[in-house]
Amino acid sequence: METFGCQMNVADTDRMELLLFQAGYLRTPHVEEADLAIVNTCSIREKAEQKVFSLFGGLKPLKQSNPDLILGVAGCLAQQEQSVLMERIPFLDFVMGPDAVEDIQQIVSRVNQGEGPVLWTEFDSQKNYSIPEQTLVKDPGASAFVNIIKGCDKFCSFCVVPYTRGREKSREASEIYGEIRQLVDKGAKEIILLGQNVNAYGKRGLQQPVAFHELLYGIAEIPGVERLRFTTSHPMDFTRELIQAYRDIDILMNHLHLPVQCGSNRILELMRRSHTVEWYMDLIAQLKSEVPDIALSTDIIVGFPGETRQDFEGTLQLMEQVGFGSSYMFAYSPRPNTPALEMADDIPHEEKQERLQETIQLQNRLTEEKGRAFLGQEVEVLIERKTTRKGMSFKGRNPHYWSVVFKGGEDRLKPGDLARVRVEEVGGHVLRGSWAGQ
Ligand code: SAH
Ligand code: SF4
Ligand code: F3S
């Protein structure tokens, strides 16, 4: 199994793997000995797509030397480009969309029974969003992702997700609580709620209506959950109650990833993000006044159609004003089916790359400034794993979601423990230090 794209895809791959184990398959790191190979794809930007095609180029000789090898494509690119994929990779055995993850056993068995290429990319609009018990993670580690909503109804003009993942559907709160209880029983200490747009939770598809902030309060009551996070949320669904939840819920960590995309009202409108710069800044100001030490991160797109130098400078200004601790920054990439495709992709490649470099440089400076503030401080780290690199002992994260590596405590600490760490060094988005003892 090879996975591209976001955490949703990682979670989908895990679930397909579990189902395939149940059907008798075993994992192998050597593709030469595989009976079945699946690439779980992403189509968010053109580059993600190209990676898939070049990967399949490499698989062709394998299929030639082992005609019994079953090859399939799953995920967002499969959903979007089923016929192109079948055409360009004629030796494919199946193409399945993200909604078909639970049907993987059936798909593979149909191929095994000699059915020609199997196509499985229909959305079942009647079906509620429920994750079957047998595909829940068995061995979560200290930090576990939990899907709470799928799909997206926002239709930002540049984005394929509403087309590849379909309409928004929330998962029943009782099912989410049940999964979290199981994860905690198996040793998870941190829960990260997952969805394309988590704070739209509860708007659609629930028999028992629950709003997103109510879900957070509900999870906070589950014994054993020591840290709670969520990703990704949309500014437009950010309620007053959600801000209050940050203040009220101790285990809700003081970090928020809130994509803004750009700092020009004109471009935001063309992007169909449905809010203005002022509206976003006001939301951030409210958050900071309730939760003064909240760490913020974001997504930025540069070079959207028609973006002038002035529009772009608005983005730099916004990044500086908010003071993001980190950002995911992208050059605009025109995508099939999206409304932005109708607009001329008029910013030359070099210009996009220059603007991208400028945002990266600015972000590096902001990250450095934020990092410096941790120097000499003690931070609480949830240990995720051991490490032996550079004389260090453990790796984990602090409440603000910075990676922390530290030395000391080998005979006292283990993954899943919370440890006090004194920060002695900062490099990029990683803090280094020593265990501060008990
Ligand atoms: N649901 C999340 C983000 C999903 S995609 C949200 O709305 O916040 C992750 C990021 O990829 C987006 O926030 C955006 O910054 C970027 N992205 C999406 N489509 C893109 C495109 N066509 N070109 C460049 N970046 C894109
Ligand atoms: Fe894409 Fe916008 Fe939905 Fe995020 S909110 S997944 S950017 S359409
Ligand atoms: Fe990519 Fe699909 Fe995720 S397009 S970013 S894998 S939702």
Coordinates of C-alpha atoms and ligand atoms in Angstrom, one line a residue:
M1 CA 0.0 0.0 0.0
E2 CA 1.3 3.4 -0.9
T3 CA -0.4 6.5 0.4
F4 CA -0.4 10.1 -0.9
G5 CA -2.3 13.1 0.4
C6 CA -3.8 14.1 3.7
Q7 CA -4.6 12.4 7.0
M8 CA -7.9 11.2 5.7
N9 CA -6.1 9.1 3.1
V10 CA -3.7 7.8 5.8
A11 CA -6.8 6.7 7.8
D12 CA -8.4 5.2 4.8
T13 CA -5.3 3.2 4.0
D14 CA -5.2 1.9 7.6
R15 CA -8.8 0.8 7.3
M16 CA -8.3 -1.0 4.0
E17 CA -5.3 -2.7 5.4
L18 CA -7.2 -4.0 8.3
L19 CA -10.0 -5.4 6.0
L20 CA -7.4 -7.0 3.8
F21 CA -5.6 -8.6 6.8
Q22 CA -9.0 -10.1 7.7
A23 CA -9.3 -11.4 4.1
G24 CA -6.0 -13.2 4.6
Y25 CA -3.5 -10.8 3.2
L26 CA -0.2 -9.9 4.9
R27 CA 1.9 -6.8 4.6
T28 CA 5.2 -7.0 2.7
P29 CA 7.7 -4.2 2.3
H30 CA 8.9 -5.7 -1.0
V31 CA 6.6 -4.9 -3.9
E32 CA 8.3 -7.7 -5.9
E33 CA 6.7 -10.3 -3.7
A34 CA 3.3 -8.6 -3.5
D35 CA 0.1 -10.3 -4.7
L36 CA -1.8 -7.0 -4.4
A37 CA -0.6 -3.4 -4.6
I38 CA -2.8 -0.4 -4.0
V39 CA -2.0 3.2 -4.4
N40 CA -4.2 5.6 -2.4
T41 CA -4.0 8.8 -4.3
C42 CA -4.4 12.5 -3.8
S43 CA -5.4 15.1 -6.5
I44 CA -5.3 18.3 -4.5
R45 CA -2.5 19.8 -6.7
E46 CA -1.1 18.7 -10.0
K47 CA 2.2 17.5 -8.5
A48 CA 0.3 15.0 -6.4
E49 CA -1.2 13.6 -9.6
Q50 CA 2.1 13.4 -11.4
K51 CA 3.6 11.3 -8.5
V52 CA 0.9 8.6 -9.1
F53 CA 1.6 8.3 -12.8
S54 CA 5.3 8.1 -12.3
L55 CA 4.8 5.4 -9.6
F56 CA 2.7 3.3 -12.0
G57 CA 5.4 3.6 -14.7
G58 CA 7.6 1.8 -12.2
L59 CA 5.0 -0.9 -11.5
K60 CA 4.5 -1.9 -15.2
P61 CA 7.6 -4.2 -15.3
L62 CA 6.3 -5.9 -12.2
K63 CA 3.0 -6.6 -13.7
Q64 CA 4.8 -8.0 -16.8
S65 CA 6.9 -10.4 -14.7
N66 CA 4.0 -11.4 -12.5
P67 CA 0.7 -11.2 -14.4
D68 CA -1.1 -12.4 -11.2
L69 CA -0.3 -9.2 -9.4
I70 CA -3.4 -7.3 -8.7
L71 CA -3.0 -3.5 -9.1
G72 CA -5.5 -0.9 -7.9
V73 CA -5.8 2.8 -7.5
A74 CA -7.9 4.3 -4.6
G75 CA -8.5 7.8 -3.3
C76 CA -9.2 11.2 -4.7
L77 CA -7.4 10.9 -8.0
A78 CA -9.2 7.6 -8.6
Q79 CA -12.5 9.3 -7.9
Q80 CA -11.8 12.2 -10.2
E81 CA -10.0 10.6 -13.1
Q82 CA -11.3 7.1 -13.3
S83 CA -11.4 6.9 -17.1
V84 CA -8.1 8.7 -17.6
L85 CA -6.5 6.3 -15.2
M86 CA -7.9 3.3 -17.0
E87 CA -6.7 4.7 -20.3
R88 CA -3.2 5.7 -19.2
I89 CA -2.6 2.6 -17.0
P90 CA -4.3 -0.1 -19.0
F91 CA -3.0 -2.9 -16.8
L92 CA -5.0 -1.7 -13.8
D93 CA -7.3 -4.2 -12.1
F94 CA -9.5 -1.8 -10.1
V95 CA -10.2 1.9 -9.6
M96 CA -12.1 2.9 -6.4
G97 CA -13.0 6.2 -4.8
P98 CA -12.7 7.2 -1.2
D99 CA -16.3 6.1 -0.5
A100 CA -15.5 2.5 -1.4
V101 CA -12.9 1.9 1.3
E102 CA -15.2 -0.5 3.2
D103 CA -15.9 -2.4 0.1
I104 CA -12.2 -3.3 -0.5
Q105 CA -12.7 -7.0 0.3
Q106 CA -15.5 -7.3 -2.2
I107 CA -13.5 -5.4 -4.9
V108 CA -10.5 -7.6 -4.6
S109 CA -12.5 -10.8 -4.5
R110 CA -14.3 -9.7 -7.7
V111 CA -10.9 -9.2 -9.4
N112 CA -9.7 -12.6 -8.1
Q113 CA -12.8 -14.2 -9.6
G114 CA -11.6 -13.0 -13.0
E115 CA -13.9 -10.0 -13.4
G116 CA -12.2 -7.4 -15.7
P117 CA -11.2 -4.0 -14.3
V118 CA -13.5 -3.2 -11.5
L119 CA -14.7 0.4 -11.2
W120 CA -16.2 1.6 -7.9
T121 CA -16.6 5.3 -7.7
E122 CA -20.3 5.9 -6.9
F123 CA -21.2 8.0 -3.9
D124 CA -24.0 6.4 -1.9
S125 CA -26.0 9.5 -0.9
Q126 CA -28.5 7.5 1.2
K127 CA -25.9 5.9 3.4
N128 CA -25.1 7.5 6.8
Y129 CA -21.5 7.9 7.8
S130 CA -20.6 5.1 10.1
I131 CA -17.3 3.3 10.5
P132 CA -17.6 -0.5 11.0
E133 CA -16.2 -1.9 14.2
Q134 CA -13.8 -4.2 12.3
T135 CA -12.0 -1.3 10.6
L136 CA -11.2 0.6 13.8
V137 CA -7.5 1.0 14.7
K138 CA -6.2 -1.8 16.9
D139 CA -2.9 -0.4 18.0
P140 CA -3.2 3.4 18.3
G141 CA 0.0 4.5 20.1
A142 CA -0.1 7.7 22.2
S143 CA -1.8 9.9 19.7
A144 CA -4.8 8.7 17.7
F145 CA -6.8 10.3 14.8
V146 CA -10.6 9.8 14.9
N147 CA -12.8 10.6 11.9
I148 CA -15.9 12.6 12.8
I149 CA -17.1 14.0 9.5
K150 CA -16.4 13.3 5.8
G151 CA -16.8 15.2 2.6
C152 CA -17.0 19.0 2.1
D153 CA -19.8 21.3 1.2
K154 CA -17.8 24.5 1.0
F155 CA -16.9 24.4 -2.7
C156 CA -13.9 26.8 -2.5
S157 CA -13.4 27.7 -6.2
F158 CA -9.9 26.1 -6.3
C159 CA -10.5 22.9 -4.6
V160 CA -11.3 19.3 -5.7
V161 CA -12.3 17.9 -2.4
P162 CA -16.1 18.5 -2.7
Y163 CA -16.0 16.5 -5.9
T164 CA -13.6 13.7 -4.8
R165 CA -15.0 13.2 -1.3
G166 CA -18.7 14.1 -1.9
R167 CA -21.2 15.8 0.5
E168 CA -20.5 16.5 4.1
K169 CA -21.7 13.8 6.5
S170 CA -21.2 13.6 10.2
R171 CA -20.7 10.5 12.2
E172 CA -23.1 9.8 15.1
A173 CA -21.6 11.2 18.4
S174 CA -22.3 7.9 20.3
E175 CA -20.2 6.0 17.8
I176 CA -17.3 8.6 18.1
Y177 CA -17.4 8.3 21.9
G178 CA -17.4 4.5 21.6
E179 CA -14.3 4.6 19.4
I180 CA -12.5 7.0 21.7
R181 CA -13.2 4.8 24.7
Q182 CA -11.7 1.9 22.9
L183 CA -8.6 3.9 21.9
V184 CA -8.1 5.0 25.5
D185 CA -8.4 1.4 26.6
K186 CA -5.6 0.5 24.2
G187 CA -3.3 3.3 25.5
A188 CA -4.1 6.4 23.5
K189 CA -3.7 9.6 25.5
E190 CA -4.3 12.2 22.8
I191 CA -7.3 12.3 20.4
I192 CA -7.1 14.3 17.2
L193 CA -10.5 14.7 15.5
L194 CA -10.3 14.5 11.8
G195 CA -12.3 15.8 8.8
Q196 CA -12.0 18.1 5.9
N197 CA -14.1 20.6 7.8
V198 CA -14.5 19.4 11.4
N199 CA -16.4 22.4 12.7
A200 CA -19.2 21.8 10.2
Y201 CA -19.8 18.7 12.4
G202 CA -23.5 18.2 13.2
K203 CA -24.9 20.2 10.4
R204 CA -25.9 17.1 8.3
G205 CA -26.5 13.4 8.6
L206 CA -27.1 13.0 12.3
Q207 CA -30.1 11.2 13.9
Q208 CA -29.1 12.8 17.3
P209 CA -28.2 16.4 16.6
V210 CA -25.0 17.4 18.3
A211 CA -23.0 20.6 17.5
F212 CA -19.2 20.5 17.2
H213 CA -18.5 22.3 20.5
E214 CA -20.9 19.9 22.3
L215 CA -19.0 17.0 20.9
L216 CA -15.8 18.5 22.4
Y217 CA -17.4 18.8 25.8
G218 CA -18.7 15.2 25.5
I219 CA -15.2 13.9 24.7
A220 CA -13.7 15.9 27.5
E221 CA -15.8 13.8 29.9
I222 CA -14.3 10.5 28.7
P223 CA -11.9 9.3 31.4
G224 CA -8.3 8.9 30.2
V225 CA -8.4 11.4 27.3
E226 CA -5.5 13.7 28.3
R227 CA -5.2 15.8 25.2
L228 CA -7.7 16.8 22.5
R229 CA -7.2 18.5 19.1
F230 CA -9.0 18.8 15.8
T231 CA -8.1 19.4 12.2
T232 CA -9.1 21.0 9.8
S233 CA -11.6 23.7 10.7
H234 CA -13.0 26.5 8.5
P235 CA -13.2 30.1 9.6
M236 CA -16.9 30.4 8.6
D237 CA -18.0 27.6 10.9
F238 CA -16.1 29.0 13.9
T239 CA -18.7 29.8 16.5
R240 CA -18.6 31.8 19.7
E241 CA -19.3 28.6 21.6
L242 CA -16.2 27.0 20.0
I243 CA -14.0 29.9 21.2
Q244 CA -15.5 29.4 24.7
A245 CA -14.7 25.7 24.5
Y246 CA -11.1 26.6 24.1
R247 CA -11.3 28.5 27.3
D248 CA -13.4 25.9 29.2
I249 CA -12.0 22.6 28.2
D250 CA -8.6 22.0 29.9
I251 CA -7.6 19.1 27.6
L252 CA -8.3 21.0 24.4
M253 CA -4.8 22.0 23.5
N254 CA -3.9 25.6 22.8
H255 CA -3.2 25.2 19.1
L256 CA -5.5 25.9 16.1
H257 CA -4.9 25.2 12.4
L258 CA -7.2 27.7 10.7
P259 CA -6.6 28.0 6.9
V260 CA -7.0 31.6 5.6
Q261 CA -5.6 31.0 2.1
C262 CA -4.8 34.7 1.4
G263 CA -4.9 38.2 2.7
S264 CA -6.8 40.1 0.0
N265 CA -10.6 40.5 0.1
R266 CA -10.9 40.6 -3.6
I267 CA -9.1 37.2 -4.0
L268 CA -10.9 35.7 -1.0
E269 CA -14.1 36.4 -2.8
L270 CA -12.9 34.8 -6.0
M271 CA -11.8 31.8 -3.9
R272 CA -15.4 31.7 -2.5
R273 CA -14.1 31.5 1.0
S274 CA -17.1 33.5 2.2
H275 CA -15.3 35.7 4.6
T276 CA -13.1 38.8 4.5
V277 CA -9.7 39.6 6.0
E278 CA -11.3 41.8 8.6
W279 CA -13.7 39.0 9.6
Y280 CA -10.8 36.5 10.0
M281 CA -8.7 39.0 12.0
D282 CA -11.6 39.7 14.3
L283 CA -12.0 36.0 14.9
I284 CA -8.3 35.7 15.7
A285 CA -8.5 38.7 18.1
Q286 CA -11.5 37.1 19.9
L287 CA -9.6 33.9 20.2
K288 CA -6.4 35.6 21.5
S289 CA -8.4 37.5 24.1
E290 CA -10.0 34.3 25.5
V291 CA -6.9 32.1 25.1
P292 CA -3.9 34.4 25.1
D293 CA -1.2 31.8 24.5
I294 CA -3.0 30.0 21.6
A295 CA -0.6 28.9 18.8
L296 CA -1.9 29.4 15.3
S297 CA -1.1 27.8 12.0
T298 CA -2.6 28.1 8.5
D299 CA -2.7 27.2 4.8
I300 CA -1.7 29.8 2.2
I301 CA -2.2 29.8 -1.6
V302 CA -0.1 32.2 -3.7
G303 CA -0.6 33.0 -7.3
F304 CA -4.4 32.5 -7.5
P305 CA -5.8 33.8 -10.8
G306 CA -5.6 37.6 -10.9
E307 CA -3.5 38.0 -7.7
T308 CA -1.7 41.3 -8.0
R309 CA 1.5 42.2 -6.2
Q310 CA -0.7 44.3 -3.9
D311 CA -3.1 41.3 -3.1
F312 CA 0.0 39.2 -2.4
E313 CA 1.4 41.8 0.0
G314 CA -1.9 41.6 1.9
T315 CA -1.2 37.9 2.5
L316 CA 2.3 38.7 3.8
Q317 CA 0.8 41.4 6.0
L318 CA -1.9 39.1 7.4
M319 CA 0.7 36.3 8.2
E320 CA 2.8 38.8 10.1
Q321 CA -0.2 40.3 11.9
V322 CA -1.5 36.9 13.1
G323 CA 2.0 35.6 13.8
F324 CA 1.5 32.1 12.6
G325 CA 3.8 29.5 14.2
S326 CA 3.7 27.5 11.0
S327 CA 2.0 27.5 7.6
Y328 CA 1.5 25.1 4.8
M329 CA 2.2 27.3 1.7
F330 CA 1.3 26.3 -1.9
A331 CA 1.5 27.8 -5.4
Y332 CA -2.0 27.8 -7.0
S333 CA -2.5 24.7 -9.2
P334 CA -5.5 24.7 -11.6
R335 CA -7.7 21.6 -10.9
P336 CA -10.2 19.8 -13.1
N337 CA -14.0 20.4 -12.4
T338 CA -13.3 23.4 -10.1
P339 CA -14.9 26.9 -10.8
A340 CA -11.4 28.6 -10.7
L341 CA -10.6 26.7 -13.8
E342 CA -12.7 29.2 -15.7
M343 CA -10.5 32.0 -14.6
A344 CA -7.2 32.5 -16.5
D345 CA -4.3 31.0 -14.6
D346 CA -2.4 34.2 -15.4
I347 CA 0.4 34.4 -12.9
P348 CA 3.6 33.0 -14.5
H349 CA 5.2 30.0 -13.0
E350 CA 8.3 31.9 -12.0
E351 CA 6.2 34.6 -10.3
K352 CA 4.3 32.0 -8.3
Q353 CA 7.5 30.4 -7.2
E354 CA 9.0 33.8 -6.2
R355 CA 5.9 34.6 -4.1
L356 CA 6.0 31.2 -2.6
Q357 CA 9.6 31.7 -1.6
E358 CA 8.7 35.0 0.0
T359 CA 6.0 33.5 2.1
I360 CA 8.3 30.7 3.1
Q361 CA 11.0 33.1 4.1
L362 CA 8.5 35.2 6.1
Q363 CA 7.1 32.0 7.8
N364 CA 10.7 30.9 8.7
R365 CA 11.3 34.2 10.4
L366 CA 7.9 34.0 12.3
T367 CA 8.6 30.3 13.3
E368 CA 12.0 31.4 14.6
E369 CA 10.5 34.2 16.6
K370 CA 7.9 31.9 18.1
G371 CA 10.5 29.2 18.7
R372 CA 12.9 31.5 20.6
A373 CA 10.1 32.2 23.1
F374 CA 10.4 28.6 24.3
L375 CA 14.1 28.8 25.0
G376 CA 14.8 28.2 28.7
Q377 CA 11.1 27.3 29.3
E378 CA 9.7 24.0 30.6
V379 CA 7.1 22.5 28.3
E380 CA 4.9 19.5 28.8
V381 CA 5.5 16.8 26.2
L382 CA 3.3 13.8 25.3
I383 CA 5.9 11.2 24.5
E384 CA 5.1 9.5 21.1
R385 CA 8.2 7.3 20.7
K386 CA 11.8 6.6 21.6
T387 CA 14.6 8.0 19.5
T388 CA 18.3 7.4 19.5
R389 CA 19.3 10.1 17.1
K390 CA 21.9 12.6 18.3
G391 CA 22.0 11.3 21.9
M392 CA 18.3 12.0 22.4
S393 CA 15.9 9.7 24.2
F394 CA 12.3 10.5 23.3
K395 CA 10.2 12.4 20.7
G396 CA 6.8 13.9 21.3
R397 CA 4.9 17.2 21.1
N398 CA 4.1 20.1 23.4
P399 CA 0.6 21.6 23.8
H400 CA 1.3 24.0 20.9
Y401 CA 2.0 21.1 18.6
W402 CA 5.7 21.7 18.2
S403 CA 7.8 18.6 17.9
V404 CA 10.0 18.1 20.9
V405 CA 13.0 15.8 21.2
F406 CA 14.8 15.4 24.5
K407 CA 17.4 13.5 26.4
G408 CA 17.1 11.9 29.8
G409 CA 14.6 9.8 31.7
E410 CA 15.2 6.5 29.7
D411 CA 14.7 4.4 32.8
R412 CA 11.7 6.3 34.0
L413 CA 9.7 7.3 31.0
K414 CA 7.9 5.5 28.1
P415 CA 5.7 6.4 25.1
G416 CA 2.3 7.7 26.3
D417 CA 3.8 9.5 29.4
L418 CA 3.6 13.2 29.8
A419 CA 7.1 14.6 30.6
R420 CA 8.3 18.0 31.7
V421 CA 11.1 19.1 29.3
R422 CA 13.4 22.1 29.6
V423 CA 14.0 23.6 26.1
E424 CA 17.6 24.3 25.3
E425 CA 17.7 24.6 21.5
V426 CA 15.4 25.4 18.7
G427 CA 15.8 24.5 15.0
G428 CA 12.9 25.1 12.6
H429 CA 9.7 23.7 14.1
V430 CA 11.6 21.4 16.5
L431 CA 12.5 22.1 20.1
R432 CA 15.4 20.2 21.8
G433 CA 16.0 19.8 25.5
S434 CA 16.4 17.7 28.6
W435 CA 14.0 15.9 30.9
A436 CA 13.3 18.2 33.8
G437 CA 12.6 15.3 36.2
Q438 CA 9.4 14.6 38.1
Ligands
SAH1 N1 -10.3 21.4 4.3 C1 -9.2 22.2 4.5 C2 -8.1 22.0 3.5 C3 -8.1 21.0 2.5 S1 -6.9 21.0 1.3 C4 -9.6 23.6 4.5 O1 -10.5 24.0 3.8 O2 -9.1 24.3 5.3 C5 -5.4 21.6 2.1 C6 -4.9 22.8 1.5 O3 -4.5 22.6 0.1 C7 -5.9 24.0 1.3 O4 -6.2 24.6 2.5 C8 -5.3 24.9 0.3 O5 -4.4 25.8 0.9 C9 -4.5 23.9 -0.5 N2 -5.1 23.7 -1.9 C10 -6.3 23.2 -2.2 N3 -6.5 23.2 -3.5 C11 -5.4 23.8 -4.0 C12 -5.0 24.2 -5.4 N4 -5.9 24.0 -6.4 N5 -3.8 24.8 -5.6 C13 -3.0 25.0 -4.5 N6 -3.3 24.7 -3.3 C14 -4.5 24.1 -3.0
SF4_2 FE1 -11.5 22.4 -0.2 FE2 -12.6 24.6 0.8 FE3 -13.6 22.2 1.4 FE4 -11.3 23.0 2.4 S1 -13.3 24.0 2.8 S2 -11.8 21.0 1.5 S3 -10.4 24.1 0.7 S4 -13.6 23.2 -0.6
F3S3 FE1 -5.7 14.9 -1.3 FE2 -8.1 14.0 -1.2 FE3 -6.8 14.6 1.0 S1 -7.3 15.4 -2.7 S2 -5.5 16.3 0.4 S3 -6.3 13.0 -0.4 S4 -9.0 14.8 0.6

